[in-house]
Amino acid sequence: MSAPSSTPADPWPAPRASGPVTATVTLPGSKSLTNRALVLAAIADGPSVVRRALRSRDTTLMAAALTSLGASVDTSGEDWTVTPGELTGDAQVDCGLAGTVMRFVPPVAGLARGAVAFDGDPHMRQRPVGQVLGALRALGIDVEGDALPFTVRGTGSVRGGTVVVDASASSQFVSALLLAGARYTEGVDVRHEGEPVPSLPHIDMTVAMLREHGVAVDDAGADRWTVAPGPVRAVDRTIEPDLSNAAPFLALAAVSGGTVTVRDWPRATTQAGDALRGILEAMGCTVRFTDDGLAVTGPGELRGVDVDLHDVGELTPAVAALCALAGTPSHLRGIAHIRGHETDRLAALATELGRLGADVTEHPDGLELRPSPLRGGVFRTYADHRMAHAGVIVGAAVDGVLVEDVATTGKTFPDFAGFWAGLL
C-alpha cells in the first residue's frame, strides 16, 4: 500500500491496531549520521563510501548541496560514493526544511571560491541560524545576511581560530563549526556562552565521527570544543538505523500490548533515540536486546512519566503521544528549544493532542498531560515529520484519527505511511 497524498482537505486515516501487534522492522539509516558522513566525506583527503545511507529529502538535499560546491556524491545505489573535488562557489543551495543543510553547509562554503546562496522552504526562514553565520564572520568568512536567504562568499581558505556562540537554541550550531574546522588554517576553538546546550548527544556524535576521520578534537572542558587543523581522512562507514525514527514503531508495541523488534539496534551508539529504551521501560514496557535487535513489549496500561528530555528533544512528539494515552499523569520538561524545530512543537502538540481530547497544559519549557479519554479528529502536522509520528501513534489506539499531510514523513522516512499501514 502506497501512502496517498494528504492535504488539509484530504487527511490520511491513521490505521487502528485491532489487537496486539507483533512485528519485526528494518528501519532506514540515521539522518543525523548520514548528513554528517556526507559533509566529512566531501572535505576528506580521498573518496569514501557511505553504506546504507538514508535516502530522504533531507539527505538528498545535502548531497545536492555538496555536489553544487564541487564534490561528487553518487546516490544511485544503496551505498553512496563521495569523491571530494575543488570547492567552488557560484552555487545555490536549497535547504528545504533541513536544519543540517542550512547549518552544516555554510562553514564548508567558506572554503569555496565564490558566492554560495542559501534559501529553503518558507517555514525554514523562521528557523534560527544567525549564531552560525555570526560565528563564520568572526572566523574570517564574508557572510551576507543573518537568516535565510543568505550568501556566503568564500575565498578558498578560512582563517579559523576562537569563536564564542550561544548554542542554547540548537546543538547544530556547535556541530556545524566543528565539522569543517579541521580544514581551517588555525582549526577552530568553539566556546558556548548561554543557557545549557540542548541535544548534547548530537555533539558527541559529531566529535566521535571527526575522530574516526583522524581529526584531533578536545572536548574535555565544559562548553568548549577544539578541533586541530589538519587533513580529514577518508573513511568508509555503514550508517546505523535511525533510532529516533524507531519511536513510532516501538510506541506501537506500547499502545497495542504487542511486541515490536527493531533490527540491528546498536549496543553502543551516540544517537539520541537510544534514550527510548529507558523511557519506555519507565512507562511500563519490557525492553530487551535479542539476536535480531531491540524488542519492546507493551504493558496492559501505560504509566505516565516525569522526565527531562532536554538532551533528546526530538523524541518529544512520540513520547507526548504515549503520555496522552497513559493511565497516570506525565510531565515532560527541559524542551523549550523544540519551539524552534520544524514548528513550535510544544504549542503544536498541546493544540493537536488537546483537539483529540487530551488534558494537556503547555509550559514555557514543556508539557503536562493528565489521563483523559481521547476521540477521533484531524491531527495537523505543520509540515513536521515528528508531529505526523505523534498523530499515527494516537491513531493506533483511537478510532477515527485523521493525519494531515502524512507525506511530510518523507523528510526522514520515504513511504512511511505505506510501511505503517502494512504493519496494521
Short mmCIF file of C-alpha atoms in Angstrom, two decimals:
data_model
loop_
_atom_site.label_atom_id
_atom_site.label_comp_id
_atom_site.label_asym_id
_atom_site.label_seq_id
_atom_site.Cartn_x
_atom_site.Cartn_y
_atom_site.Cartn_z
CA MET A 1 0.00 0.00 0.00
CA SER A 2 1.49 3.33 -1.02
CA ALA A 3 0.99 6.45 1.04
CA PRO A 4 -1.71 8.61 -0.51
CA SER A 5 -1.13 12.30 -0.86
CA SER A 6 -2.54 14.16 2.10
CA THR A 7 -3.79 17.73 2.33
CA PRO A 8 -5.85 19.56 4.97
CA ALA A 9 -8.92 18.70 2.86
CA ASP A 10 -7.88 15.08 2.40
CA PRO A 11 -6.21 13.85 5.62
CA TRP A 12 -4.92 10.30 5.97
CA PRO A 13 -6.96 7.86 8.07
CA ALA A 14 -4.46 6.55 10.61
CA PRO A 15 -4.92 2.75 10.95
CA ARG A 16 -6.19 1.48 14.31
CA ALA A 17 -4.48 -1.51 15.93
CA SER A 18 -7.23 -4.11 16.37
CA GLY A 19 -5.12 -6.16 18.81
CA PRO A 20 -1.56 -6.69 19.99
CA VAL A 21 0.85 -6.01 17.13
CA THR A 22 3.77 -8.38 16.62
CA ALA A 23 6.30 -7.22 14.04
CA THR A 24 9.97 -7.02 13.19
CA VAL A 25 11.00 -3.90 11.29
CA THR A 26 14.11 -2.79 9.45
CA LEU A 27 14.46 0.98 9.59
CA PRO A 28 16.18 3.34 7.15
CA GLY A 29 19.55 4.77 8.15
CA SER A 30 20.04 7.67 10.53
CA LYS A 31 19.60 11.11 9.01
CA SER A 32 21.96 12.65 11.58
CA LEU A 33 24.71 10.14 10.82
CA THR A 34 24.17 10.25 7.04
CA ASN A 35 24.39 14.03 6.72
CA ARG A 36 27.44 14.29 8.97
CA ALA A 37 29.09 11.48 7.00
CA LEU A 38 28.41 13.26 3.71
CA VAL A 39 29.91 16.55 4.93
CA LEU A 40 33.07 14.88 6.24
CA ALA A 41 33.45 12.78 3.09
CA ALA A 42 33.12 15.88 0.89
CA ILE A 43 36.10 17.58 2.61
CA ALA A 44 38.19 14.42 3.11
CA ASP A 45 41.53 13.58 1.51
CA GLY A 46 40.10 10.89 -0.78
CA PRO A 47 36.94 9.08 -1.87
CA SER A 48 34.63 7.49 0.71
CA VAL A 49 31.65 5.13 0.68
CA VAL A 50 28.64 5.78 2.89
CA ARG A 51 26.87 2.42 3.17
CA ARG A 52 23.15 2.16 3.94
CA ALA A 53 22.81 5.94 3.61
CA LEU A 54 19.33 7.25 4.34
CA ARG A 55 17.61 8.24 1.12
CA SER A 56 15.19 11.01 2.12
CA ARG A 57 14.51 14.62 1.32
CA ASP A 58 16.98 15.93 3.92
CA THR A 59 19.83 13.70 2.77
CA THR A 60 19.31 14.20 -0.97
CA LEU A 61 19.29 17.95 -0.32
CA MET A 62 22.61 17.56 1.49
CA ALA A 63 24.05 15.51 -1.39
CA ALA A 64 22.88 18.15 -3.89
CA ALA A 65 24.34 20.97 -1.79
CA LEU A 66 27.78 19.34 -1.55
CA THR A 67 27.70 18.49 -5.27
CA SER A 68 26.97 22.12 -6.09
CA LEU A 69 30.13 23.07 -4.17
CA GLY A 70 32.34 20.73 -6.23
CA ALA A 71 32.21 17.33 -4.52
CA SER A 72 30.82 14.32 -6.38
CA VAL A 73 28.11 12.45 -4.48
CA ASP A 74 26.84 9.37 -6.33
CA THR A 75 23.47 8.46 -4.80
CA SER A 76 22.44 5.98 -7.50
CA GLY A 77 22.85 2.88 -5.31
CA GLU A 78 22.14 1.85 -1.73
CA ASP A 79 25.75 2.73 -0.90
CA TRP A 80 26.71 6.29 -1.78
CA THR A 81 30.19 7.18 -3.08
CA VAL A 82 31.58 10.61 -2.25
CA THR A 83 34.59 11.98 -4.11
CA PRO A 84 35.97 15.32 -2.91
CA GLY A 85 36.73 17.96 -5.52
CA GLU A 86 37.95 21.52 -5.68
CA LEU A 87 35.40 23.56 -3.76
CA THR A 88 33.90 26.22 -5.97
CA GLY A 89 31.35 28.94 -5.45
CA ASP A 90 28.77 30.44 -7.77
CA ALA A 91 26.27 27.91 -6.40
CA GLN A 92 22.77 27.90 -4.97
CA VAL A 93 21.83 25.64 -2.07
CA ASP A 94 18.24 24.58 -1.38
CA CYS A 95 17.93 23.84 2.35
CA GLY A 96 14.31 22.67 2.13
CA LEU A 97 13.34 22.07 5.77
CA ALA A 98 16.71 20.52 6.65
CA GLY A 99 18.42 22.24 9.57
CA THR A 100 21.57 20.21 8.91
CA VAL A 101 21.85 21.61 5.38
CA MET A 102 21.19 25.20 6.49
CA ARG A 103 23.75 25.00 9.31
CA PHE A 104 26.39 22.43 8.26
CA VAL A 105 26.99 23.56 4.65
CA PRO A 106 27.83 27.29 5.18
CA PRO A 107 31.09 26.50 7.07
CA VAL A 108 32.08 24.32 4.10
CA ALA A 109 31.02 27.04 1.64
CA GLY A 110 33.53 29.34 3.31
CA LEU A 111 36.27 27.06 1.91
CA ALA A 112 34.97 27.51 -1.65
CA ARG A 113 35.93 30.24 -4.10
CA GLY A 114 32.95 32.43 -4.91
CA ALA A 115 29.44 33.15 -3.72
CA VAL A 116 27.11 30.43 -2.41
CA ALA A 117 23.47 31.47 -1.97
CA PHE A 118 21.26 29.64 0.56
CA ASP A 119 17.46 29.53 0.74
CA GLY A 120 14.79 26.99 1.64
CA ASP A 121 11.10 26.35 2.23
CA PRO A 122 9.09 29.32 3.57
CA HIS A 123 8.98 27.99 7.15
CA MET A 124 12.75 27.41 7.08
CA ARG A 125 13.24 31.17 7.03
CA GLN A 126 11.95 31.25 10.61
CA ARG A 127 14.46 28.72 11.97
CA PRO A 128 17.50 30.12 13.79
CA VAL A 129 20.85 30.23 12.03
CA GLY A 130 22.19 33.68 12.99
CA GLN A 131 24.60 32.31 15.60
CA VAL A 132 26.32 30.15 12.98
CA LEU A 133 26.56 33.00 10.48
CA GLY A 134 27.91 35.40 13.12
CA ALA A 135 30.50 32.81 14.12
CA LEU A 136 31.59 32.39 10.50
CA ARG A 137 32.15 36.14 10.23
CA ALA A 138 34.26 36.02 13.39
CA LEU A 139 36.34 33.24 11.80
CA GLY A 140 37.05 35.35 8.72
CA ILE A 141 34.27 34.40 6.29
CA ASP A 142 32.26 37.00 4.37
CA VAL A 143 28.55 36.36 5.02
CA GLU A 144 25.69 38.49 3.75
CA GLY A 145 22.52 38.19 5.85
CA ASP A 146 21.58 36.82 9.27
CA ALA A 147 18.78 34.42 8.28
CA LEU A 148 17.56 32.66 5.16
CA PRO A 149 18.07 33.73 2.45
CA PHE A 150 21.79 34.47 2.99
CA THR A 151 25.00 34.29 0.94
CA VAL A 152 28.47 33.02 1.86
CA ARG A 153 31.33 34.47 -0.18
CA GLY A 154 34.34 32.18 0.09
CA THR A 155 37.94 32.89 -0.85
CA GLY A 156 39.20 29.31 -0.90
CA SER A 157 40.51 29.29 2.67
CA VAL A 158 39.31 30.20 6.16
CA ARG A 159 41.48 31.59 8.94
CA GLY A 160 39.56 29.93 11.78
CA GLY A 161 40.51 30.36 15.45
CA THR A 162 38.48 31.01 18.57
CA VAL A 163 34.79 31.85 18.41
CA VAL A 164 32.04 32.28 21.02
CA VAL A 165 28.47 31.19 20.25
CA ASP A 166 25.21 30.89 22.14
CA ALA A 167 24.11 27.38 21.17
CA SER A 168 21.17 27.24 23.59
CA ALA A 169 18.74 27.13 20.64
CA SER A 170 20.42 24.20 18.84
CA SER A 171 23.38 21.89 19.27
CA GLN A 172 23.74 22.06 15.47
CA PHE A 173 25.36 25.49 15.90
CA VAL A 174 28.35 23.77 17.52
CA SER A 175 28.42 20.73 15.22
CA ALA A 176 28.35 22.96 12.15
CA LEU A 177 31.56 24.70 13.17
CA LEU A 178 33.33 21.52 14.27
CA LEU A 179 32.65 19.54 11.09
CA ALA A 180 34.60 21.87 8.79
CA GLY A 181 37.02 23.18 11.43
CA ALA A 182 39.93 20.88 10.63
CA ARG A 183 40.15 22.41 7.16
CA TYR A 184 40.56 25.93 8.60
CA THR A 185 44.11 27.31 8.81
CA GLU A 186 44.02 27.64 12.59
CA GLY A 187 41.42 24.96 13.22
CA VAL A 188 38.54 26.07 15.41
CA ASP A 189 38.01 26.61 19.14
CA VAL A 190 34.26 26.83 19.83
CA ARG A 191 33.11 28.19 23.18
CA HIS A 192 29.46 28.22 24.22
CA GLU A 193 28.06 31.02 26.40
CA GLY A 194 24.38 30.93 27.36
CA GLU A 195 21.77 28.56 28.71
CA PRO A 196 22.69 24.84 28.57
CA VAL A 197 23.18 23.40 25.09
CA PRO A 198 20.31 21.07 24.17
CA SER A 199 20.69 17.68 22.48
CA LEU A 200 24.29 17.15 23.60
CA PRO A 201 24.33 13.58 22.22
CA HIS A 202 24.34 15.11 18.75
CA ILE A 203 27.58 16.98 19.53
CA ASP A 204 29.01 13.74 20.94
CA MET A 205 28.08 12.12 17.62
CA THR A 206 29.92 14.85 15.69
CA VAL A 207 33.03 14.55 17.87
CA ALA A 208 33.09 10.74 17.56
CA MET A 209 32.79 10.90 13.78
CA LEU A 210 35.53 13.53 13.49
CA ARG A 211 37.87 11.30 15.48
CA GLU A 212 37.04 8.36 13.21
CA HIS A 213 38.24 10.58 10.33
CA GLY A 214 41.56 11.16 12.12
CA VAL A 215 40.71 14.68 13.34
CA ALA A 216 42.05 15.72 16.75
CA VAL A 217 39.21 17.04 18.94
CA ASP A 218 39.49 18.22 22.55
CA ASP A 219 36.13 18.20 24.33
CA ALA A 220 37.42 17.74 27.87
CA GLY A 221 36.27 21.15 29.09
CA ALA A 222 32.68 22.17 29.71
CA ASP A 223 31.07 24.15 26.89
CA ARG A 224 34.27 24.14 24.81
CA TRP A 225 35.28 22.09 21.77
CA THR A 226 38.61 22.47 19.98
CA VAL A 227 39.37 20.98 16.54
CA ALA A 228 43.01 20.96 15.46
CA PRO A 229 43.85 21.87 11.85
CA GLY A 230 44.81 19.01 9.59
CA PRO A 231 43.55 16.56 6.98
CA VAL A 232 40.21 14.80 7.20
CA ARG A 233 40.94 11.14 6.45
CA ALA A 234 38.65 9.35 4.01
CA VAL A 235 36.56 6.71 5.79
CA ASP A 236 34.12 4.11 4.50
CA ARG A 237 31.28 3.73 7.01
CA THR A 238 27.99 1.93 7.49
CA ILE A 239 25.11 4.06 8.76
CA GLU A 240 23.18 2.80 11.80
CA PRO A 241 19.37 2.59 11.70
CA ASP A 242 17.68 5.88 12.64
CA LEU A 243 16.77 5.27 16.28
CA SER A 244 14.60 8.38 16.56
CA ASN A 245 12.57 7.04 13.64
CA ALA A 246 12.07 3.89 15.73
CA ALA A 247 9.88 5.85 18.14
CA PRO A 248 6.50 5.31 16.44
CA PHE A 249 7.20 1.60 15.86
CA LEU A 250 8.20 0.92 19.45
CA ALA A 251 5.25 3.06 20.53
CA LEU A 252 3.03 0.75 18.51
CA ALA A 253 4.07 -2.11 20.78
CA ALA A 254 3.46 0.10 23.80
CA VAL A 255 -0.10 1.11 22.87
CA SER A 256 -1.21 -2.27 21.49
CA GLY A 257 0.31 -4.53 24.13
CA GLY A 258 2.24 -6.32 21.41
CA THR A 259 5.91 -6.84 20.66
CA VAL A 260 7.88 -4.91 18.05
CA THR A 261 11.52 -5.66 17.28
CA VAL A 262 13.76 -3.11 15.54
CA ARG A 263 16.54 -4.91 13.68
CA ASP A 264 20.23 -4.06 14.12
CA TRP A 265 19.79 -1.78 17.14
CA PRO A 266 23.39 -0.94 18.17
CA ARG A 267 24.53 -1.98 21.64
CA ALA A 268 26.54 1.28 21.85
CA THR A 269 25.64 4.47 19.98
CA THR A 270 25.71 8.26 20.15
CA GLN A 271 22.18 8.54 18.75
CA ALA A 272 19.66 10.36 20.93
CA GLY A 273 17.00 7.81 20.01
CA ASP A 274 18.71 5.23 22.23
CA ALA A 275 17.05 7.01 25.18
CA LEU A 276 13.77 5.39 24.08
CA ARG A 277 14.84 2.23 25.90
CA GLY A 278 14.78 3.88 29.33
CA ILE A 279 11.69 5.99 28.64
CA LEU A 280 9.62 3.01 27.51
CA GLU A 281 10.74 0.96 30.50
CA ALA A 282 9.64 3.78 32.79
CA MET A 283 6.23 3.71 31.09
CA GLY A 284 5.81 0.01 31.90
CA CYS A 285 7.15 -1.66 28.75
CA THR A 286 9.51 -4.63 28.70
CA VAL A 287 12.65 -3.77 26.75
CA ARG A 288 15.31 -6.30 25.82
CA PHE A 289 18.04 -6.98 23.30
CA THR A 290 17.62 -10.09 21.15
CA ASP A 291 19.69 -11.69 18.40
CA ASP A 292 17.68 -9.64 15.88
CA GLY A 293 17.83 -6.25 17.59
CA LEU A 294 15.80 -4.43 20.26
CA ALA A 295 12.41 -5.86 21.26
CA VAL A 296 9.75 -3.86 23.13
CA THR A 297 6.62 -5.42 24.60
CA GLY A 298 3.78 -3.19 25.72
CA PRO A 299 2.08 -3.36 29.14
CA GLY A 300 -1.61 -3.72 29.97
CA GLU A 301 -1.72 0.02 30.72
CA LEU A 302 0.92 2.65 30.09
CA ARG A 303 2.26 4.63 33.04
CA GLY A 304 2.91 8.33 32.79
CA VAL A 305 6.44 9.69 33.27
CA ASP A 306 8.13 12.76 34.71
CA VAL A 307 11.19 13.16 32.51
CA ASP A 308 13.65 15.83 31.38
CA LEU A 309 14.01 15.50 27.61
CA HIS A 310 16.49 18.36 27.18
CA ASP A 311 19.16 16.17 25.58
CA VAL A 312 16.70 14.15 23.44
CA GLY A 313 14.09 16.74 22.49
CA GLU A 314 13.40 15.16 19.09
CA LEU A 315 11.68 12.29 20.92
CA THR A 316 9.11 14.63 22.50
CA PRO A 317 6.26 14.25 19.95
CA ALA A 318 6.22 10.45 20.19
CA VAL A 319 6.62 10.46 23.98
CA ALA A 320 3.88 13.09 24.35
CA ALA A 321 1.52 10.95 22.28
CA LEU A 322 2.19 7.99 24.55
CA CYS A 323 1.69 10.15 27.64
CA ALA A 324 -1.71 11.26 26.30
CA LEU A 325 -2.67 7.56 26.27
CA ALA A 326 -1.21 6.73 29.71
CA GLY A 327 -3.22 5.93 32.81
CA THR A 328 -1.31 8.29 35.12
CA PRO A 329 -0.10 11.92 34.73
CA SER A 330 3.09 12.93 32.93
CA HIS A 331 5.39 15.95 32.91
CA LEU A 332 7.84 16.47 30.02
CA ARG A 333 10.45 19.12 30.89
CA GLY A 334 13.58 20.89 29.61
CA ILE A 335 12.45 21.24 25.99
CA ALA A 336 11.88 24.95 25.35
CA HIS A 337 14.33 24.66 22.44
CA ILE A 338 11.97 22.48 20.39
CA ARG A 339 9.85 25.57 19.79
CA GLY A 340 12.49 26.36 17.14
CA HIS A 341 12.34 23.00 15.34
CA GLU A 342 10.33 22.38 12.15
CA THR A 343 7.46 24.05 14.01
CA ASP A 344 6.85 25.19 17.60
CA ARG A 345 6.47 21.60 18.72
CA LEU A 346 5.27 22.40 22.24
CA ALA A 347 2.44 24.62 21.02
CA ALA A 348 1.60 22.22 18.20
CA LEU A 349 1.45 19.17 20.48
CA ALA A 350 -0.67 20.97 23.08
CA THR A 351 -3.07 22.14 20.36
CA GLU A 352 -3.39 18.90 18.41
CA LEU A 353 -3.48 16.48 21.36
CA GLY A 354 -5.97 18.80 23.03
CA ARG A 355 -8.10 18.76 19.89
CA LEU A 356 -8.41 14.98 20.30
CA GLY A 357 -9.46 15.29 23.94
CA ALA A 358 -6.15 15.15 25.80
CA ASP A 359 -5.90 17.05 29.09
CA VAL A 360 -2.67 18.90 28.36
CA THR A 361 -1.08 22.05 29.75
CA GLU A 362 1.65 23.86 27.81
CA HIS A 363 4.51 25.33 29.86
CA PRO A 364 7.37 27.51 28.64
CA ASP A 365 9.72 24.51 28.66
CA GLY A 366 7.42 21.51 28.44
CA LEU A 367 4.05 19.81 28.71
CA GLU A 368 1.91 18.32 31.44
CA LEU A 369 -0.56 15.60 30.48
CA ARG A 370 -3.26 14.00 32.61
CA PRO A 371 -5.41 10.95 31.81
CA SER A 372 -8.42 11.80 29.66
CA PRO A 373 -10.46 9.85 27.08
CA LEU A 374 -9.32 10.60 23.53
CA ARG A 375 -11.51 10.82 20.43
CA GLY A 376 -11.02 10.88 16.70
CA GLY A 377 -10.50 14.00 14.62
CA VAL A 378 -8.00 15.75 12.37
CA PHE A 379 -4.43 15.90 13.69
CA ARG A 380 -2.46 18.65 11.98
CA THR A 381 1.26 18.19 11.37
CA TYR A 382 2.55 21.69 10.48
CA ALA A 383 4.86 20.16 7.82
CA ASP A 384 6.69 18.41 10.68
CA HIS A 385 7.53 14.71 10.34
CA ARG A 386 7.71 14.16 14.11
CA MET A 387 4.21 15.62 14.52
CA ALA A 388 2.97 13.09 11.98
CA HIS A 389 4.56 10.35 14.08
CA ALA A 390 2.62 11.59 17.12
CA GLY A 391 -0.61 11.52 15.12
CA VAL A 392 -0.24 7.94 13.92
CA ILE A 393 0.65 6.74 17.44
CA VAL A 394 -2.59 8.16 18.80
CA GLY A 395 -4.42 6.79 15.76
CA ALA A 396 -3.20 3.28 16.54
CA ALA A 397 -5.11 3.43 19.84
CA VAL A 398 -8.07 5.70 18.99
CA ASP A 399 -10.68 5.30 16.26
CA GLY A 400 -11.08 8.00 13.63
CA VAL A 401 -7.77 9.90 13.81
CA LEU A 402 -7.03 11.66 10.50
CA VAL A 403 -3.43 12.80 10.00
CA GLU A 404 -2.98 15.88 7.83
CA ASP A 405 -0.07 15.83 5.34
CA VAL A 406 1.31 12.45 6.38
CA ALA A 407 3.67 12.71 3.39
CA THR A 408 5.82 15.10 5.45
CA THR A 409 7.31 11.95 6.99
CA GLY A 410 9.34 11.64 3.77
CA LYS A 411 11.80 14.07 5.38
CA THR A 412 13.44 11.10 7.10
CA PHE A 413 11.40 8.00 6.11
CA PRO A 414 10.22 7.59 2.50
CA ASP A 415 6.75 5.97 2.21
CA PHE A 416 6.34 5.88 5.99
CA ALA A 417 2.54 5.76 5.67
CA GLY A 418 2.60 2.71 3.42
CA PHE A 419 5.07 0.95 5.70
CA TRP A 420 2.98 1.81 8.80
CA ALA A 421 -0.27 0.67 7.21
CA GLY A 422 1.39 -2.61 6.25
CA LEU A 423 2.11 -3.35 9.92
CA LEU A 424 -1.55 -2.84 10.84
#
